[in-house]
Amino acid sequence: MVDVAIVAFAQLPSVRCNPVADEAELVQPVTKAAMDAVGLTQSDIGFTCSGSCDYLVGRPFSFVAAVDGLQACPPIRESHVEMDGAWALYEAFVRLLHGDLDTALVFSFGKCSVGPVPDILNVQNDPYCVQSLGLDSISAAALQARALLDAGKATERDFAEIAVRCRRDAKDNPNAHLKGDFDVDAILAEPYISSPLRKSLCSPLSDAAAAIVLATGDKARALVDRPAWIRGIDHRVEPHSLGARDLTVSPSTLIAAERAGVGRDKVDVAELYAPFAPQEIILREALGLPGEAAVNPSGGALAANSVMTAGLIRLGEAAQRVLDGRADRAVGHATSGACLQQNLVAVMEGE
Amino acid sequence: MAERCAVIGIGQTHHKESRPDLSLAGLVREAALRALEEAEMTFADIDAVVLGTAPDMFEGVAMPELYLADALGAAGKPIFRVHTAGSVGGSTTIVATHLVQAGVHQKVLTVAFEKQSEANAMWALSPAIPFQPQLVAGAGGYFAPLMRSYIRRHDAHPDTGCVVAVKDRDNGLLNPYAHLHLHQTLDEVRASPMLWDPIRYSETCPSSDGACAMVLVNDANAARVDNPAWVLGTSVRTERTFFAGRDQVNPVAGRQCAKDVYDQAGITNPLREIDCAEVYVPFSWFEPMWLENLGFCEPGEGWKMTMDGKTRRDGVCPFNMSGGVMCTNPIGASGMIRFAEAARQVRGTADAHQIDGARRALGHAYGGGSQFFAMWVVGSERP
Amino acid sequence: MSEPLRAPYVLEYTFRRTPGPIMGRFLDGLRYETLEGVKTADGRVLFPPREYDETGTAVTNEWVTLRPFGTVRSWSWVEQPRTDHPLSKPFAWALVQLDGADTSIVHAVDAGDAKHMKTGMRVRVRWAHHKSGTVKDIECFEPHSLVMPAPSRLEFEVYPGRHYTAYLKALEEGRFIGGKSGADGKVYVPPRAADPTNGQPATEYVDLADTGVLTTFTVVRIPFPGQKLDPPYCFGAIVLDGADMPIYHLISGVPYDQIRMGMRVKAKWKPREQWGPSLENILYFEPTGEPDVPFEDYAEHL
């Protein structure tokens, strides 16, 4: 059995708009920073995998442009997923399980500043029956939030308290850009965007990039004192149609959490990718997080949400707390699709 | 020690210029259900789904694994989406293979598709983006100069591309799934209009609607059929679109990828040890170039092999027995069709285009500016 | 012979039709956008329904609801409709067999142009706005495409990136620049975020000539949408003097059949007042007239 660990994590600070960097100029510094942290260069890396979405910037093959940010001469073993970088990490994790390679570089990048993200995410919807209605991502999440309220599982005040907590915690996170002391009542006085969602219950949209270095067994131990061993990782999807799902629960997260072994031991910290405040409630329940777990100490997606990268950042933020000794056992989560259609859960532990 | 992986089910659509009878979901299901049927399975038997397709703008559905999740029976399971440009069908198969080899899953369904008729590939490939040079030369305009470089470098016979076109179209006549069923003479190909000098109309691939699917399983499940195709090696390589001294005719990434996959399969002389190959040839001149890149001959000898008939079905090095990309090109699926057709050969299920006694076969895909490569070698004998 | 006597005469009357139980049920259904056929004794479906089949055998009392889609079995194009025709613009008469029916109904097809008509084509019912319980409650048929138009429009902004911006700004001043990383780095055009061999960004910009060698090319002879030039024209790879990799541009100023690999070329710039941050400041590259470069000298760039 091959043990795989996260040994390095780097991110570019999330900002509302990074007008100067193209794909390659996002990828080059962040991959270099992750590799520098453990003294590696691209030629030491066994496998490279990235996650991104062409539609985010409205042009095909944005990952090809990203390869221009890499040292790929001589050629590299490389793959790409049109998914959040968290799934690129999953592919790299599986590749390392073969045992013939001992390191992998995972990265993702996203520029949300250049296009209408809520409308772009409508392009994920059923092209025959939903897309032409223009169901944006905020309105879809609002249907889910309403379902939570109607089921008596939460109140609008609960939603606002999550947003306040996340942005307060983010004050300690130099990479987050929407942070500070918010007020629950002030949020509850905000107008609805798509009711019951108000602006402060939605994530900000960000430009960012992130990179993670994975290593196996002894290689990981040689690179860092305290690797963040990936003890379990799994992802699951749900049916696409919102009308075919109970939106107040996340059965895919539940399965993924069970298979990743979240409940096998204590959880010190959990970084959840909940782009809308109500979704944190659903995810906490599905993950079965114990009360003492610190949820989204980075501020989570409500403090910075670079679509396609925010999931990988969640895994990185969780792993970093194991790497630097602040946590013994951490959970990272990523999501994709409208109303948490697809979810990935990883459990990381120190030695 | 990695698990062994075998192909026990293969399905593809009847590829056509347009399949207006099917939705996107219907298209992938036609292939997936055929693969499951061949494996004597249903969606319920499958542990995970790996989906591949080329840029999302080809169909105007972003991250279509989300929309297609239930169509592929993936609800409650993992579904994964690969995108590596033209090589994606190959890369997708390899990701699925890795899930089995790593012991993560026992039974994986992999599917690739393209429904080119729902959009316009030229629009999707080269939207008018500010500051970017516009595509002034069209789809073949990037590759035609490489053909000229190849011809100049090796003084290749000018008919080589025509000979490949005639051979692949003849092969396609034997394949009921192929998009083009077209008998052409050498003179007809030669007389077809020159589009991008030196590429003629008949030396280009069609654009198709189509999907392909395979069921990949571990050792314990391979016995469900009596003729699994065993995966003997997989490899991917990437190089940059441009770098100083880049050999675009014979890219080093392709050479390294081939060497890697041969090493895994224990192959030292591909010409002798590989019985047939399904290789991504969207313009006919790529056949001699890939013959050399894949090590079936020395540089400069590829066009001679083609002209000598060595790549015909009755030759020593059959290439694209199914008719290949020259007959069928649903872009995102084309690479997986190559991998699947290689597997059909070693399973002995390639029907009219079967190479008798094929025991080891190569599947190949490439993408971008000849910079992304994915390959596998499959065999009839359990490794 | 004098003019014969003549006078206008109109035969006009509104009959009181009693269509009977079978036709009556059919026509009443049309009022409510319901299409029903009737089954014959031998199991076929007549649409429009009648009391008997073509052999005179009475039909059954079994009705079949049909969907408003069918196939054209025959047609005739009418370029100049007559006054009583169901449509006042050019249209087709057609025999339309609804899906699930064994017989066809004669009706009009609004197809816009005769070239859209084809035996075997799919059509669908267009209902009249005001219904009166007659066969004209079907206003006509219209072509039914399996294709559903799905417009999509998203607005983006484009930022070309730091190094590419520098490249475009230089072009705006009529210059080419390349980038290199480190003193012995290769010169890339445009400058790069990462040198392919060492992964480092370009640290230095170098000015390049607007002359170079044409390494390889194609002659484009195919028209395609969005094309800016009339074929045939030439598109090629040019290694600028001082650069270590090619750029691509149009080659002109010489008959295309005289273009050669290894030819020395120079940029043909637009008038200065038309320059912007774009490679389009250069119309094309044209021969300098210098001797060709030997193959060996540029072979590494192919």
CSV table of N, CA and C in Angstrom, one decimal, chain A residues 195-318:
chain,number,residue,atom,x,y,z
A,195,SER,N,-34.4,35.6,-3.5
A,195,SER,CA,-34.7,35.3,-2.1
A,195,SER,C,-34.7,33.8,-1.9
A,196,PRO,N,-34.3,33.3,-0.7
A,196,PRO,CA,-33.9,34.1,0.5
A,196,PRO,C,-32.4,34.4,0.5
A,197,LEU,N,-31.7,34.5,-0.6
A,197,LEU,CA,-30.3,34.8,-0.6
A,197,LEU,C,-30.1,36.3,-0.8
A,198,ARG,N,-29.2,36.8,0.1
A,198,ARG,CA,-28.8,38.2,0.0
A,198,ARG,C,-27.4,38.3,-0.3
A,199,LYS,N,-26.9,39.4,-0.7
A,199,LYS,CA,-25.5,39.6,-1.2
A,199,LYS,C,-24.5,38.9,-0.2
A,200,SER,N,-24.7,39.2,1.0
A,200,SER,CA,-23.7,38.8,2.0
A,200,SER,C,-23.7,37.3,2.3
A,201,LEU,N,-24.7,36.6,1.8
A,201,LEU,CA,-24.8,35.2,2.0
A,201,LEU,C,-24.2,34.4,0.8
A,202,CYS,N,-23.7,35.2,-0.2
A,202,CYS,CA,-23.1,34.6,-1.4
A,202,CYS,C,-21.6,34.9,-1.3
A,203,SER,N,-20.8,34.0,-1.9
A,203,SER,CA,-19.4,34.2,-1.9
A,203,SER,C,-19.0,35.3,-2.9
A,204,PRO,N,-17.9,36.0,-2.6
A,204,PRO,CA,-17.4,36.9,-3.5
A,204,PRO,C,-16.7,36.1,-4.7
A,205,LEU,N,-16.5,36.7,-5.8
A,205,LEU,CA,-15.8,36.0,-6.9
A,205,LEU,C,-14.4,36.5,-7.0
A,206,SER,N,-13.5,35.6,-7.2
A,206,SER,CA,-12.1,36.0,-7.0
A,206,SER,C,-11.2,35.4,-8.2
A,207,ASP,N,-10.1,36.1,-8.4
A,207,ASP,CA,-9.1,35.6,-9.2
A,207,ASP,C,-8.0,35.0,-8.3
A,208,ALA,N,-7.6,33.7,-8.7
A,208,ALA,CA,-6.6,33.1,-7.8
A,208,ALA,C,-6.0,31.9,-8.5
A,209,ALA,N,-5.0,31.4,-7.9
A,209,ALA,CA,-4.4,30.1,-8.4
A,209,ALA,C,-3.8,29.4,-7.2
A,210,ALA,N,-3.8,28.1,-7.2
A,210,ALA,CA,-3.2,27.3,-6.1
A,210,ALA,C,-2.5,26.1,-6.6
A,211,ALA,N,-1.5,25.7,-5.8
A,211,ALA,CA,-0.7,24.5,-6.2
A,211,ALA,C,-0.4,23.7,-5.0
A,212,ILE,N,-0.4,22.4,-5.2
A,212,ILE,CA,-0.1,21.4,-4.1
A,212,ILE,C,0.9,20.4,-4.6
A,213,VAL,N,1.9,20.1,-3.8
A,213,VAL,CA,2.8,19.0,-4.1
A,213,VAL,C,2.5,17.8,-3.3
A,214,LEU,N,2.3,16.7,-4.0
A,214,LEU,CA,2.1,15.4,-3.3
A,214,LEU,C,3.3,14.6,-3.3
A,215,ALA,N,3.5,13.8,-2.3
A,215,ALA,CA,4.7,12.8,-2.3
A,215,ALA,C,4.3,11.6,-1.6
A,216,THR,N,5.0,10.5,-1.9
A,216,THR,CA,4.7,9.2,-1.3
A,216,THR,C,5.7,8.8,-0.2
A,217,GLY,N,5.2,8.0,0.7
A,217,GLY,CA,6.0,7.4,1.7
A,217,GLY,C,7.3,8.1,2.2
A,218,ASP,N,8.4,7.4,2.0
A,218,ASP,CA,9.7,8.0,2.5
A,218,ASP,C,10.0,9.3,1.8
A,219,LYS,N,9.6,9.5,0.6
A,219,LYS,CA,9.9,10.7,-0.1
A,219,LYS,C,9.2,11.9,0.6
A,220,ALA,N,8.0,11.7,1.0
A,220,ALA,CA,7.2,12.7,1.7
A,220,ALA,C,8.0,13.0,3.0
A,221,ARG,N,8.4,12.0,3.7
A,221,ARG,CA,9.1,12.2,5.0
A,221,ARG,C,10.4,12.9,4.8
A,222,ALA,N,11.0,12.7,3.7
A,222,ALA,CA,12.3,13.3,3.4
A,222,ALA,C,12.1,14.8,3.1
A,223,LEU,N,10.9,15.1,2.5
A,223,LEU,CA,10.7,16.5,2.1
A,223,LEU,C,10.3,17.4,3.2
A,224,VAL,N,9.4,16.9,4.1
A,224,VAL,CA,8.9,17.7,5.2
A,224,VAL,C,8.9,16.9,6.5
A,225,ASP,N,8.9,17.6,7.6
A,225,ASP,CA,8.9,16.9,8.9
A,225,ASP,C,7.5,16.2,9.2
A,226,ARG,N,6.5,16.8,8.7
A,226,ARG,CA,5.2,16.4,9.1
A,226,ARG,C,4.3,16.4,7.9
A,227,PRO,N,4.3,15.4,7.1
A,227,PRO,CA,3.5,15.3,5.9
A,227,PRO,C,2.0,15.2,6.3
A,228,ALA,N,1.1,15.8,5.5
A,228,ALA,CA,-0.3,15.6,5.7
A,228,ALA,C,-0.8,14.4,4.9
A,229,TRP,N,-0.8,13.3,5.6
A,229,TRP,CA,-1.1,12.0,4.9
A,229,TRP,C,-2.6,12.0,4.5
A,230,ILE,N,-2.8,11.7,3.3
A,230,ILE,CA,-4.2,11.5,2.8
A,230,ILE,C,-4.7,10.1,3.2
A,231,ARG,N,-5.5,10.1,4.3
A,231,ARG,CA,-5.9,8.8,4.8
A,231,ARG,C,-7.2,8.3,4.1
A,232,GLY,N,-7.9,9.2,3.5
A,232,GLY,CA,-9.1,8.8,2.7
A,232,GLY,C,-9.5,9.9,1.8
A,233,ILE,N,-9.9,9.6,0.6
A,233,ILE,CA,-10.4,10.6,-0.3
A,233,ILE,C,-11.4,9.9,-1.3
A,234,ASP,N,-12.5,10.6,-1.5
A,234,ASP,CA,-13.6,10.0,-2.3
A,234,ASP,C,-14.5,11.1,-2.8
A,235,HIS,N,-15.1,10.9,-3.9
A,235,HIS,CA,-16.0,11.9,-4.4
A,235,HIS,C,-17.2,11.2,-5.1
A,236,ARG,N,-18.4,11.8,-5.0
A,236,ARG,CA,-19.6,11.3,-5.5
A,236,ARG,C,-20.5,12.3,-6.1
A,237,VAL,N,-21.4,11.9,-7.0
A,237,VAL,CA,-22.2,12.8,-7.7
A,237,VAL,C,-23.7,12.5,-7.5
A,238,GLU,N,-24.6,13.4,-7.7
A,238,GLU,CA,-26.0,13.2,-7.5
A,238,GLU,C,-26.7,13.4,-8.9
A,239,PRO,N,-27.9,13.0,-9.0
A,239,PRO,CA,-28.6,13.3,-10.2
A,239,PRO,C,-28.6,14.8,-10.6
A,240,HIS,N,-28.7,15.1,-11.9
A,240,HIS,CA,-28.5,16.5,-12.3
A,240,HIS,C,-29.7,17.4,-12.0
A,241,SER,N,-30.9,16.8,-12.2
A,241,SER,CA,-32.1,17.6,-12.1
A,241,SER,C,-32.4,18.0,-10.7
A,242,LEU,N,-32.5,19.3,-10.5
A,242,LEU,CA,-32.8,19.8,-9.1
A,242,LEU,C,-34.1,19.2,-8.6
A,243,GLY,N,-35.1,19.0,-9.5
A,243,GLY,CA,-36.4,18.5,-9.1
A,243,GLY,C,-36.4,17.0,-8.8
A,244,ALA,N,-35.2,16.4,-9.0
A,244,ALA,CA,-35.1,15.0,-8.6
A,244,ALA,C,-34.4,14.7,-7.3
A,245,ARG,N,-34.0,15.8,-6.7
A,245,ARG,CA,-33.2,15.7,-5.5
A,245,ARG,C,-33.9,16.4,-4.3
A,246,ASP,N,-33.6,15.9,-3.1
A,246,ASP,CA,-34.0,16.6,-1.8
A,246,ASP,C,-32.8,17.6,-1.6
A,247,LEU,N,-33.1,18.8,-1.8
A,247,LEU,CA,-32.0,19.8,-1.8
A,247,LEU,C,-31.6,20.1,-0.4
A,248,THR,N,-32.3,19.6,0.6
A,248,THR,CA,-31.9,20.0,2.0
A,248,THR,C,-30.8,19.0,2.5
A,249,VAL,N,-30.5,18.0,1.8
A,249,VAL,CA,-29.4,17.0,2.2
A,249,VAL,C,-28.4,16.9,1.1
A,250,SER,N,-27.3,16.3,1.5
A,250,SER,CA,-26.3,16.0,0.5
A,250,SER,C,-25.8,14.6,0.6
A,251,PRO,N,-26.6,13.7,-0.1
A,251,PRO,CA,-26.2,12.3,0.0
A,251,PRO,C,-24.9,11.9,-0.6
A,252,SER,N,-24.5,12.7,-1.6
A,252,SER,CA,-23.2,12.5,-2.2
A,252,SER,C,-22.0,12.8,-1.2
A,253,THR,N,-22.2,13.9,-0.5
A,253,THR,CA,-21.2,14.2,0.6
A,253,THR,C,-21.2,13.1,1.6
A,254,LEU,N,-22.4,12.6,2.0
A,254,LEU,CA,-22.5,11.6,3.0
A,254,LEU,C,-21.7,10.3,2.6
A,255,ILE,N,-21.9,9.9,1.4
A,255,ILE,CA,-21.2,8.7,0.9
A,255,ILE,C,-19.7,8.9,0.9
A,256,ALA,N,-19.3,10.1,0.3
A,256,ALA,CA,-17.9,10.4,0.2
A,256,ALA,C,-17.2,10.5,1.6
A,257,ALA,N,-17.9,11.1,2.5
A,257,ALA,CA,-17.4,11.2,3.9
A,257,ALA,C,-17.2,9.8,4.6
A,258,GLU,N,-18.2,9.0,4.4
A,258,GLU,CA,-18.1,7.6,4.9
A,258,GLU,C,-16.9,6.9,4.3
A,259,ARG,N,-16.7,7.0,3.0
A,259,ARG,CA,-15.7,6.2,2.4
A,259,ARG,C,-14.3,6.8,2.7
A,260,ALA,N,-14.3,8.1,2.9
A,260,ALA,CA,-13.0,8.8,3.2
A,260,ALA,C,-12.7,8.6,4.7
A,261,GLY,N,-13.6,8.1,5.5
A,261,GLY,CA,-13.4,7.8,6.9
A,261,GLY,C,-13.4,9.0,7.8
A,262,VAL,N,-14.2,10.0,7.5
A,262,VAL,CA,-14.3,11.2,8.3
A,262,VAL,C,-14.6,10.9,9.8
A,263,GLY,N,-15.6,9.9,9.9
A,263,GLY,CA,-16.1,9.7,11.3
A,263,GLY,C,-15.2,8.7,12.1
A,264,ARG,N,-14.1,8.2,11.5
A,264,ARG,CA,-13.3,7.2,12.2
A,264,ARG,C,-12.6,7.8,13.4
A,265,ASP,N,-12.4,9.1,13.4
A,265,ASP,CA,-11.7,9.7,14.5
A,265,ASP,C,-12.1,11.1,14.7
A,266,LYS,N,-11.5,11.8,15.6
A,266,LYS,CA,-11.8,13.2,15.8
A,266,LYS,C,-11.5,14.0,14.6
A,267,VAL,N,-12.1,15.2,14.5
A,267,VAL,CA,-11.8,16.1,13.4
A,267,VAL,C,-11.4,17.4,14.0
A,268,ASP,N,-10.1,17.9,13.8
A,268,ASP,CA,-9.7,19.2,14.4
A,268,ASP,C,-10.2,20.3,13.6
A,269,VAL,N,-10.1,20.2,12.3
A,269,VAL,CA,-10.4,21.3,11.4
A,269,VAL,C,-11.1,20.7,10.1
A,270,ALA,N,-12.0,21.5,9.6
A,270,ALA,CA,-12.7,21.1,8.3
A,270,ALA,C,-12.8,22.4,7.5
A,271,GLU,N,-12.3,22.2,6.2
A,271,GLU,CA,-12.4,23.3,5.3
A,271,GLU,C,-13.4,22.9,4.2
A,272,LEU,N,-14.6,23.5,4.2
A,272,LEU,CA,-15.7,23.1,3.3
A,272,LEU,C,-15.9,24.2,2.2
A,273,TYR,N,-16.1,23.7,1.0
A,273,TYR,CA,-16.4,24.6,-0.1
A,273,TYR,C,-17.9,24.8,-0.2
A,274,ALA,N,-18.3,25.8,0.5
A,274,ALA,CA,-19.8,26.2,0.5
A,274,ALA,C,-19.9,27.6,-0.1
A,275,PRO,N,-20.1,27.7,-1.4
A,275,PRO,CA,-20.1,29.1,-2.0
A,275,PRO,C,-21.3,29.9,-1.5
A,276,PHE,N,-22.3,29.3,-0.9
A,276,PHE,CA,-23.4,30.0,-0.4
A,276,PHE,C,-23.6,29.6,1.1
A,277,ALA,N,-23.8,30.6,2.0
A,277,ALA,CA,-23.8,30.3,3.4
A,277,ALA,C,-24.7,29.1,3.8
A,278,PRO,N,-26.0,29.0,3.2
A,278,PRO,CA,-26.8,27.9,3.7
A,278,PRO,C,-26.2,26.5,3.4
A,279,GLN,N,-25.3,26.5,2.4
A,279,GLN,CA,-24.8,25.1,2.1
A,279,GLN,C,-23.9,24.6,3.2
A,280,GLU,N,-23.3,25.5,4.0
A,280,GLU,CA,-22.5,25.0,5.1
A,280,GLU,C,-23.3,24.1,6.0
A,281,ILE,N,-24.5,24.5,6.3
A,281,ILE,CA,-25.4,23.7,7.2
A,281,ILE,C,-25.6,22.3,6.6
A,282,ILE,N,-25.9,22.2,5.3
A,282,ILE,CA,-26.1,20.9,4.7
A,282,ILE,C,-24.8,20.1,4.8
A,283,LEU,N,-23.7,20.7,4.5
A,283,LEU,CA,-22.4,20.0,4.5
A,283,LEU,C,-22.0,19.5,5.8
A,284,ARG,N,-22.2,20.3,6.8
A,284,ARG,CA,-21.8,19.9,8.2
A,284,ARG,C,-22.6,18.6,8.6
A,285,GLU,N,-23.9,18.6,8.2
A,285,GLU,CA,-24.7,17.5,8.6
A,285,GLU,C,-24.3,16.2,7.9
A,286,ALA,N,-24.0,16.4,6.5
A,286,ALA,CA,-23.6,15.3,5.7
A,286,ALA,C,-22.3,14.7,6.2
A,287,LEU,N,-21.4,15.6,6.6
A,287,LEU,CA,-20.0,15.1,7.0
A,287,LEU,C,-20.1,14.6,8.4
A,288,GLY,N,-21.1,14.9,9.1
A,288,GLY,CA,-21.2,14.4,10.5
A,288,GLY,C,-20.1,15.0,11.4
A,289,LEU,N,-19.8,16.3,11.2
A,289,LEU,CA,-18.7,16.9,11.9
A,289,LEU,C,-19.0,17.0,13.4
A,290,PRO,N,-18.0,16.6,14.2
A,290,PRO,CA,-18.2,16.8,15.6
A,290,PRO,C,-18.2,18.3,16.0
A,291,GLY,N,-18.8,18.6,17.1
A,291,GLY,CA,-19.0,20.0,17.5
A,291,GLY,C,-17.7,20.8,17.7
A,292,GLU,N,-16.7,20.0,18.1
A,292,GLU,CA,-15.4,20.8,18.4
A,292,GLU,C,-14.6,21.1,17.1
A,293,ALA,N,-15.0,20.5,16.0
A,293,ALA,CA,-14.2,20.8,14.7
A,293,ALA,C,-14.3,22.3,14.4
A,294,ALA,N,-13.2,22.8,14.0
A,294,ALA,CA,-13.2,24.2,13.6
A,294,ALA,C,-13.5,24.2,12.1
A,295,VAL,N,-14.6,24.9,11.7
A,295,VAL,CA,-15.1,24.8,10.4
A,295,VAL,C,-14.7,26.1,9.6
A,296,ASN,N,-14.0,25.9,8.5
A,296,ASN,CA,-13.6,27.1,7.7
A,296,ASN,C,-12.8,28.2,8.5
A,297,PRO,N,-11.8,27.8,9.2
A,297,PRO,CA,-11.0,28.9,9.9
A,297,PRO,C,-10.4,29.8,8.9
A,298,SER,N,-10.2,29.5,7.6
A,298,SER,CA,-9.7,30.4,6.6
A,298,SER,C,-10.7,31.4,6.2
A,299,GLY,N,-12.0,31.2,6.6
A,299,GLY,CA,-13.0,32.0,6.1
A,299,GLY,C,-13.8,31.3,5.0
A,300,GLY,N,-13.2,30.3,4.4
A,300,GLY,CA,-13.9,29.5,3.4
A,300,GLY,C,-14.2,30.3,2.1
A,301,ALA,N,-15.1,29.8,1.4
A,301,ALA,CA,-15.5,30.4,0.1
A,301,ALA,C,-16.2,31.7,0.3
A,302,LEU,N,-16.8,31.9,1.5
A,302,LEU,CA,-17.5,33.2,1.7
A,302,LEU,C,-16.5,34.4,1.8
A,303,ALA,N,-15.2,34.1,2.0
A,303,ALA,CA,-14.2,35.1,2.1
A,303,ALA,C,-13.4,35.3,0.8
A,304,ALA,N,-13.4,34.2,0.0
A,304,ALA,CA,-12.7,34.3,-1.3
A,304,ALA,C,-13.2,33.0,-2.1
A,305,ASN,N,-13.7,33.2,-3.3
A,305,ASN,CA,-14.2,32.1,-4.1
A,305,ASN,C,-13.7,32.2,-5.5
A,306,SER,N,-12.6,31.6,-5.8
A,306,SER,CA,-12.1,31.5,-7.1
A,306,SER,C,-12.6,30.2,-7.7
A,307,VAL,N,-13.6,30.3,-8.5
A,307,VAL,CA,-14.2,29.1,-9.1
A,307,VAL,C,-13.2,28.2,-9.8
A,308,MET,N,-13.2,26.9,-9.6
A,308,MET,CA,-12.3,25.9,-10.1
A,308,MET,C,-11.0,25.8,-9.2
A,309,THR,N,-10.8,26.8,-8.4
A,309,THR,CA,-9.6,26.7,-7.5
A,309,THR,C,-9.9,26.6,-6.0
A,310,ALA,N,-11.1,27.1,-5.7
A,310,ALA,CA,-11.5,27.2,-4.3
A,310,ALA,C,-11.5,25.9,-3.6
A,311,GLY,N,-11.9,24.8,-4.4
A,311,GLY,CA,-11.9,23.5,-3.8
A,311,GLY,C,-10.5,23.0,-3.5
A,312,LEU,N,-9.6,23.2,-4.4
A,312,LEU,CA,-8.2,22.8,-4.1
A,312,LEU,C,-7.6,23.6,-3.0
A,313,ILE,N,-8.0,24.9,-2.9
A,313,ILE,CA,-7.6,25.7,-1.8
A,313,ILE,C,-8.1,25.2,-0.4
A,314,ARG,N,-9.3,24.6,-0.4
A,314,ARG,CA,-9.9,24.0,0.8
A,314,ARG,C,-9.0,22.9,1.2
A,315,LEU,N,-8.6,22.0,0.3
A,315,LEU,CA,-7.8,20.9,0.6
A,315,LEU,C,-6.4,21.4,1.1
A,316,GLY,N,-5.9,22.4,0.5
A,316,GLY,CA,-4.6,23.0,0.9
A,316,GLY,C,-4.7,23.6,2.3
A,317,GLU,N,-5.7,24.4,2.5
A,317,GLU,CA,-5.9,25.0,3.8
A,317,GLU,C,-6.0,24.0,4.9
A,318,ALA,N,-6.7,22.9,4.7
A,318,ALA,CA,-6.8,21.8,5.7
A,318,ALA,C,-5.5,21.2,5.9
